[in-house]
């Protein structure tokens, strides 16, 4: 029985979290992605209620005041992200296991909140140089934004030390997929 379990994925930007989370979601129909609320603008083909629930900063602050979030963070200056209590209830009501894709601080907070019902995974690139190359290769960020993300990654990796159930070093992607599959299977079988 999978009731009331959660899997938390956190990583510095560019480490390969989206790639690995999407792979895992494709393998297990009982896993469901938690759609966060955010005050940032939609990017590209993103749709409200699919990648995120989009709100204005004012609406987001009002929801914080109404205590509607399990956790929330200002991940980038002026950009709020958070998990609504209603989202957790929505997924659990279906008997599904929740998959969170949240920033490193949020991941640590979530693990504290859900305790043994949660398994938290920190995804790391093999080195800072590789992380920079991946961000350059993805082609979605300006050089300045890449430098900011790389600097933040170093801080986040230090902060994460010892606070996650598992650290997955994403070097070869096929190996990382296999490692992620195994730890998720083991957790689901518990
Ligand atoms: P994140 O969600 O952590 O920001 P992404 O999943 O978007 O990261 O990955 C960042 C970039 O690196 C993407 O272009 C992705 O295709 C690439 N990537 C991910 N994992 C690997 C890997 N093991 N080897 C090489 N490139 C990778
Ligand atoms: P992006 O803007 O690239 O979609 O996401 C930026 C960062 O916000 C990512 O690290 C993502 O995991 C994180 N994030 C997304 N949703 C949440 C959330 O609900 N809470 C927290 N704390 N971080 C989130």
CSV table of C-alpha atoms and ligand atoms in Angstrom, one decimal:
chain,number,residue,atom,x,y,z
A,1,UNK,CA,0.0,0.0,0.0
A,2,UNK,CA,1.4,3.3,-1.0
A,3,UNK,CA,-0.7,5.5,1.1
A,4,UNK,CA,0.7,8.9,2.2
A,5,UNK,CA,4.2,8.5,0.9
A,6,UNK,CA,6.2,11.3,-0.7
A,7,UNK,CA,9.4,11.3,-2.7
A,8,UNK,CA,11.4,14.6,-2.6
A,9,UNK,CA,13.9,15.5,-5.4
A,10,UNK,CA,16.1,18.6,-4.8
A,11,UNK,CA,19.2,19.7,-6.7
A,12,UNK,CA,21.1,22.8,-7.7
A,13,UNK,CA,19.9,24.1,-11.1
A,14,UNK,CA,21.4,22.2,-14.0
A,15,UNK,CA,22.3,19.0,-12.0
A,16,UNK,CA,19.7,17.0,-14.0
A,17,UNK,CA,16.7,16.9,-11.7
A,18,UNK,CA,14.0,17.5,-14.3
A,19,UNK,CA,15.6,14.8,-16.6
A,20,UNK,CA,15.6,12.2,-13.7
A,21,UNK,CA,12.2,13.1,-12.3
A,22,UNK,CA,10.6,12.9,-15.7
A,23,UNK,CA,12.2,9.5,-16.3
A,24,UNK,CA,10.9,8.2,-12.9
A,25,UNK,CA,7.4,9.6,-13.4
A,26,UNK,CA,7.2,7.8,-16.7
A,27,UNK,CA,7.9,4.4,-15.1
A,28,UNK,CA,5.4,4.4,-12.2
A,29,UNK,CA,1.7,5.3,-12.8
A,30,UNK,CA,1.2,5.4,-9.0
A,31,UNK,CA,3.6,8.4,-8.7
A,32,UNK,CA,2.2,11.9,-9.2
A,33,UNK,CA,4.0,15.1,-9.6
A,34,UNK,CA,3.1,17.8,-7.1
A,35,UNK,CA,2.2,21.0,-9.0
A,36,UNK,CA,3.6,23.9,-7.0
A,37,UNK,CA,2.3,27.4,-6.9
A,38,UNK,CA,4.6,30.2,-8.1
A,39,UNK,CA,4.6,33.9,-8.6
A,40,UNK,CA,7.0,33.8,-11.6
A,41,UNK,CA,5.6,34.2,-15.1
A,42,UNK,CA,5.0,31.1,-17.2
A,43,UNK,CA,7.9,30.1,-19.5
A,44,UNK,CA,7.6,28.8,-23.1
A,45,UNK,CA,4.8,26.2,-23.3
A,46,UNK,CA,4.1,26.1,-19.6
A,47,UNK,CA,0.4,25.9,-18.7
A,48,UNK,CA,-1.4,26.9,-15.6
A,49,UNK,CA,-2.3,23.7,-13.6
A,50,UNK,CA,0.2,21.6,-15.5
A,51,UNK,CA,3.8,22.7,-14.6
A,52,UNK,CA,2.7,25.2,-12.0
A,53,UNK,CA,-0.3,27.1,-10.6
A,54,UNK,CA,0.5,30.6,-11.6
A,55,UNK,CA,-0.3,33.6,-9.3
A,56,UNK,CA,0.6,37.2,-9.0
A,57,UNK,CA,3.0,38.1,-6.1
A,58,UNK,CA,0.0,39.8,-4.4
A,59,UNK,CA,-2.2,36.7,-4.6
A,60,UNK,CA,0.7,34.5,-3.4
A,61,UNK,CA,1.2,36.7,-0.3
A,62,UNK,CA,-2.5,36.5,0.4
A,63,UNK,CA,-2.3,32.7,0.3
A,64,UNK,CA,0.7,32.7,2.7
A,65,UNK,CA,-1.4,34.9,5.1
A,66,UNK,CA,-4.2,32.4,4.8
A,67,UNK,CA,-1.9,29.6,5.8
A,68,UNK,CA,-2.6,27.6,2.6
A,69,UNK,CA,1.0,26.4,2.1
A,70,UNK,CA,2.9,23.4,3.6
A,71,UNK,CA,6.1,25.2,2.7
A,72,UNK,CA,7.1,28.1,0.6
A,73,UNK,CA,10.3,29.9,-0.4
A,74,UNK,CA,11.4,33.0,-2.2
A,75,UNK,CA,13.7,30.9,-4.4
A,76,UNK,CA,14.9,33.9,-6.5
A,77,UNK,CA,14.4,37.5,-5.4
A,78,UNK,CA,10.8,38.4,-6.0
A,79,UNK,CA,9.8,34.9,-7.2
A,80,UNK,CA,7.8,32.8,-4.7
A,81,UNK,CA,7.3,29.1,-4.9
A,82,UNK,CA,5.3,26.9,-2.6
A,83,UNK,CA,3.4,23.7,-2.1
A,84,UNK,CA,-0.3,24.1,-1.3
A,85,UNK,CA,-1.9,21.9,1.3
A,86,UNK,CA,-4.7,21.2,-1.1
A,87,UNK,CA,-2.3,19.8,-3.7
A,88,UNK,CA,-1.0,17.2,-1.2
A,89,UNK,CA,-4.6,16.2,-0.3
A,90,UNK,CA,-5.6,16.0,-4.0
A,91,UNK,CA,-2.8,13.5,-4.8
A,92,UNK,CA,-3.2,11.4,-1.6
A,93,UNK,CA,-7.0,11.2,-2.2
A,94,UNK,CA,-6.2,9.1,-5.3
A,95,UNK,CA,-3.9,6.8,-3.3
A,96,UNK,CA,-0.9,8.1,-5.3
A,97,UNK,CA,2.7,8.7,-4.0
A,98,UNK,CA,3.6,12.4,-4.3
A,99,UNK,CA,6.8,13.5,-6.2
A,100,UNK,CA,8.1,16.9,-5.2
A,101,UNK,CA,10.6,18.8,-7.3
A,102,UNK,CA,11.6,21.6,-5.0
A,103,UNK,CA,14.6,23.7,-4.1
A,104,UNK,CA,17.2,22.5,-1.6
A,105,UNK,CA,15.9,24.4,1.4
A,106,UNK,CA,12.3,23.3,0.6
A,107,UNK,CA,13.5,19.7,0.3
A,108,UNK,CA,15.1,19.8,3.7
A,109,UNK,CA,11.9,21.4,5.2
A,110,UNK,CA,9.6,18.8,3.5
A,111,UNK,CA,11.7,15.9,4.9
A,112,UNK,CA,11.3,17.4,8.3
A,113,UNK,CA,7.6,17.7,7.9
A,114,UNK,CA,6.9,14.2,6.4
A,115,UNK,CA,9.6,12.2,8.4
A,116,UNK,CA,9.6,8.5,7.6
A,117,UNK,CA,6.8,8.9,5.1
A,118,UNK,CA,9.3,10.7,2.9
A,119,UNK,CA,12.4,9.7,1.0
A,120,UNK,CA,14.6,12.7,0.0
A,121,UNK,CA,17.0,12.6,-2.8
A,122,UNK,CA,19.7,15.2,-3.6
A,123,UNK,CA,20.9,15.2,-7.2
A,124,UNK,CA,24.4,16.5,-7.8
A,125,UNK,CA,26.5,17.0,-10.9
A,126,UNK,CA,29.9,15.3,-10.7
A,127,UNK,CA,31.7,18.7,-10.5
A,128,UNK,CA,31.2,22.5,-10.8
A,129,UNK,CA,32.8,22.5,-14.3
A,130,UNK,CA,30.3,19.8,-15.5
A,131,UNK,CA,27.4,21.8,-14.0
A,132,UNK,CA,28.5,24.9,-15.8
A,133,UNK,CA,28.8,23.0,-19.1
A,134,UNK,CA,25.3,21.5,-18.7
A,135,UNK,CA,23.8,24.9,-18.1
A,136,UNK,CA,25.6,26.3,-21.1
A,137,UNK,CA,24.5,23.3,-23.2
A,138,UNK,CA,20.8,23.7,-22.1
A,139,UNK,CA,20.9,27.2,-23.6
A,140,UNK,CA,18.2,28.7,-21.4
A,141,UNK,CA,20.2,31.1,-19.4
A,142,UNK,CA,22.4,34.2,-20.0
A,143,UNK,CA,26.1,34.0,-19.0
A,144,UNK,CA,25.4,36.1,-15.9
A,145,UNK,CA,22.5,33.8,-14.9
A,146,UNK,CA,24.8,30.8,-15.4
A,147,UNK,CA,27.4,32.3,-13.0
A,148,UNK,CA,24.7,33.1,-10.4
A,149,UNK,CA,23.3,29.5,-10.7
A,150,UNK,CA,26.9,28.0,-10.4
A,151,UNK,CA,27.6,30.1,-7.3
A,152,UNK,CA,24.3,29.2,-5.7
A,153,UNK,CA,24.9,25.5,-6.5
A,154,UNK,CA,28.1,25.5,-4.4
A,155,UNK,CA,26.2,27.0,-1.4
A,156,UNK,CA,23.3,24.6,-1.8
A,157,UNK,CA,25.6,21.6,-2.0
A,158,UNK,CA,27.2,22.6,1.2
A,159,UNK,CA,23.9,23.3,2.9
A,160,UNK,CA,22.5,19.9,1.7
A,161,UNK,CA,25.4,18.0,3.3
A,162,UNK,CA,24.0,15.3,5.6
A,163,UNK,CA,20.4,16.5,5.3
A,164,UNK,CA,19.1,14.1,2.6
A,165,UNK,CA,18.3,10.4,2.7
A,166,UNK,CA,20.3,9.8,-0.5
A,167,UNK,CA,22.8,11.7,-2.7
A,168,UNK,CA,22.7,10.8,-6.4
A,169,UNK,CA,25.7,11.9,-8.4
A,170,UNK,CA,24.4,12.4,-12.0
A,171,UNK,CA,27.5,11.6,-14.1
A,172,UNK,CA,26.4,9.1,-16.8
A,173,UNK,CA,22.6,9.6,-17.3
A,174,UNK,CA,21.8,5.9,-17.9
A,175,UNK,CA,23.6,5.0,-14.7
A,176,UNK,CA,21.8,7.8,-12.9
A,177,UNK,CA,18.4,6.5,-14.2
A,178,UNK,CA,19.2,3.0,-13.0
A,179,UNK,CA,20.3,4.2,-9.5
A,180,UNK,CA,17.2,6.4,-9.2
A,181,UNK,CA,14.9,3.5,-10.3
A,182,UNK,CA,16.4,1.3,-7.6
A,183,UNK,CA,16.1,3.7,-4.7
A,184,UNK,CA,12.5,4.6,-5.7
A,185,UNK,CA,11.6,0.9,-6.0
A,186,UNK,CA,13.1,0.1,-2.6
A,187,UNK,CA,11.1,3.0,-1.0
A,188,UNK,CA,7.8,2.0,-2.7
A,189,UNK,CA,8.3,-1.6,-1.5
A,190,UNK,CA,8.6,-0.5,2.2
B,1,LIG,P1,17.7,20.7,-13.6
B,1,LIG,O1,16.3,20.3,-13.7
B,1,LIG,O2,18.4,20.1,-12.5
B,1,LIG,O3,17.9,22.2,-13.7
B,1,LIG,P2,18.0,19.5,-16.3
B,1,LIG,O4,17.4,18.1,-16.1
B,1,LIG,O5,17.3,20.5,-17.1
B,1,LIG,O6,18.5,20.1,-14.9
B,1,LIG,O7,19.5,19.2,-16.9
B,1,LIG,C1,20.3,20.3,-17.3
B,1,LIG,C2,20.9,20.0,-18.7
B,1,LIG,O8,21.9,18.9,-18.6
B,1,LIG,C3,19.9,19.5,-19.7
B,1,LIG,O9,20.2,20.1,-20.9
B,1,LIG,C4,20.0,18.0,-19.7
B,1,LIG,O10,19.6,17.4,-20.9
B,1,LIG,C5,21.5,17.8,-19.4
B,1,LIG,N1,21.8,16.6,-18.6
B,1,LIG,C6,21.2,16.0,-17.6
B,1,LIG,N2,21.8,15.0,-17.1
B,1,LIG,C7,22.9,14.8,-17.8
B,1,LIG,C8,24.0,13.8,-17.8
B,1,LIG,N3,24.1,12.8,-17.0
B,1,LIG,N4,25.0,14.0,-18.8
B,1,LIG,C9,24.9,15.0,-19.7
B,1,LIG,N5,23.9,15.9,-19.7
B,1,LIG,C10,22.9,15.8,-18.8
B,2,LIG,P1,11.9,27.0,-12.1
B,2,LIG,O1,11.6,28.5,-12.0
B,2,LIG,O2,13.2,26.7,-12.8
B,2,LIG,O3,10.7,26.2,-12.5
B,2,LIG,O4,12.2,26.5,-10.6
B,2,LIG,C1,13.1,27.2,-9.8
B,2,LIG,C2,13.3,26.4,-8.5
B,2,LIG,O5,12.2,26.4,-7.7
B,2,LIG,C3,13.7,24.9,-8.7
B,2,LIG,O6,14.7,24.5,-7.9
B,2,LIG,C4,12.4,24.2,-8.3
B,2,LIG,O7,12.7,22.9,-7.8
B,2,LIG,C5,12.0,25.1,-7.1
B,2,LIG,N1,10.6,24.9,-6.7
B,2,LIG,C6,9.5,24.6,-7.5
B,2,LIG,N2,8.4,24.4,-6.8
B,2,LIG,C7,8.8,24.7,-5.5
B,2,LIG,C8,8.1,24.6,-4.2
B,2,LIG,O8,6.9,24.4,-4.1
B,2,LIG,N3,8.8,24.9,-3.1
B,2,LIG,C9,10.1,25.2,-3.1
B,2,LIG,N4,10.7,25.5,-2.0
B,2,LIG,N5,10.8,25.3,-4.3
B,2,LIG,C10,10.2,25.0,-5.4
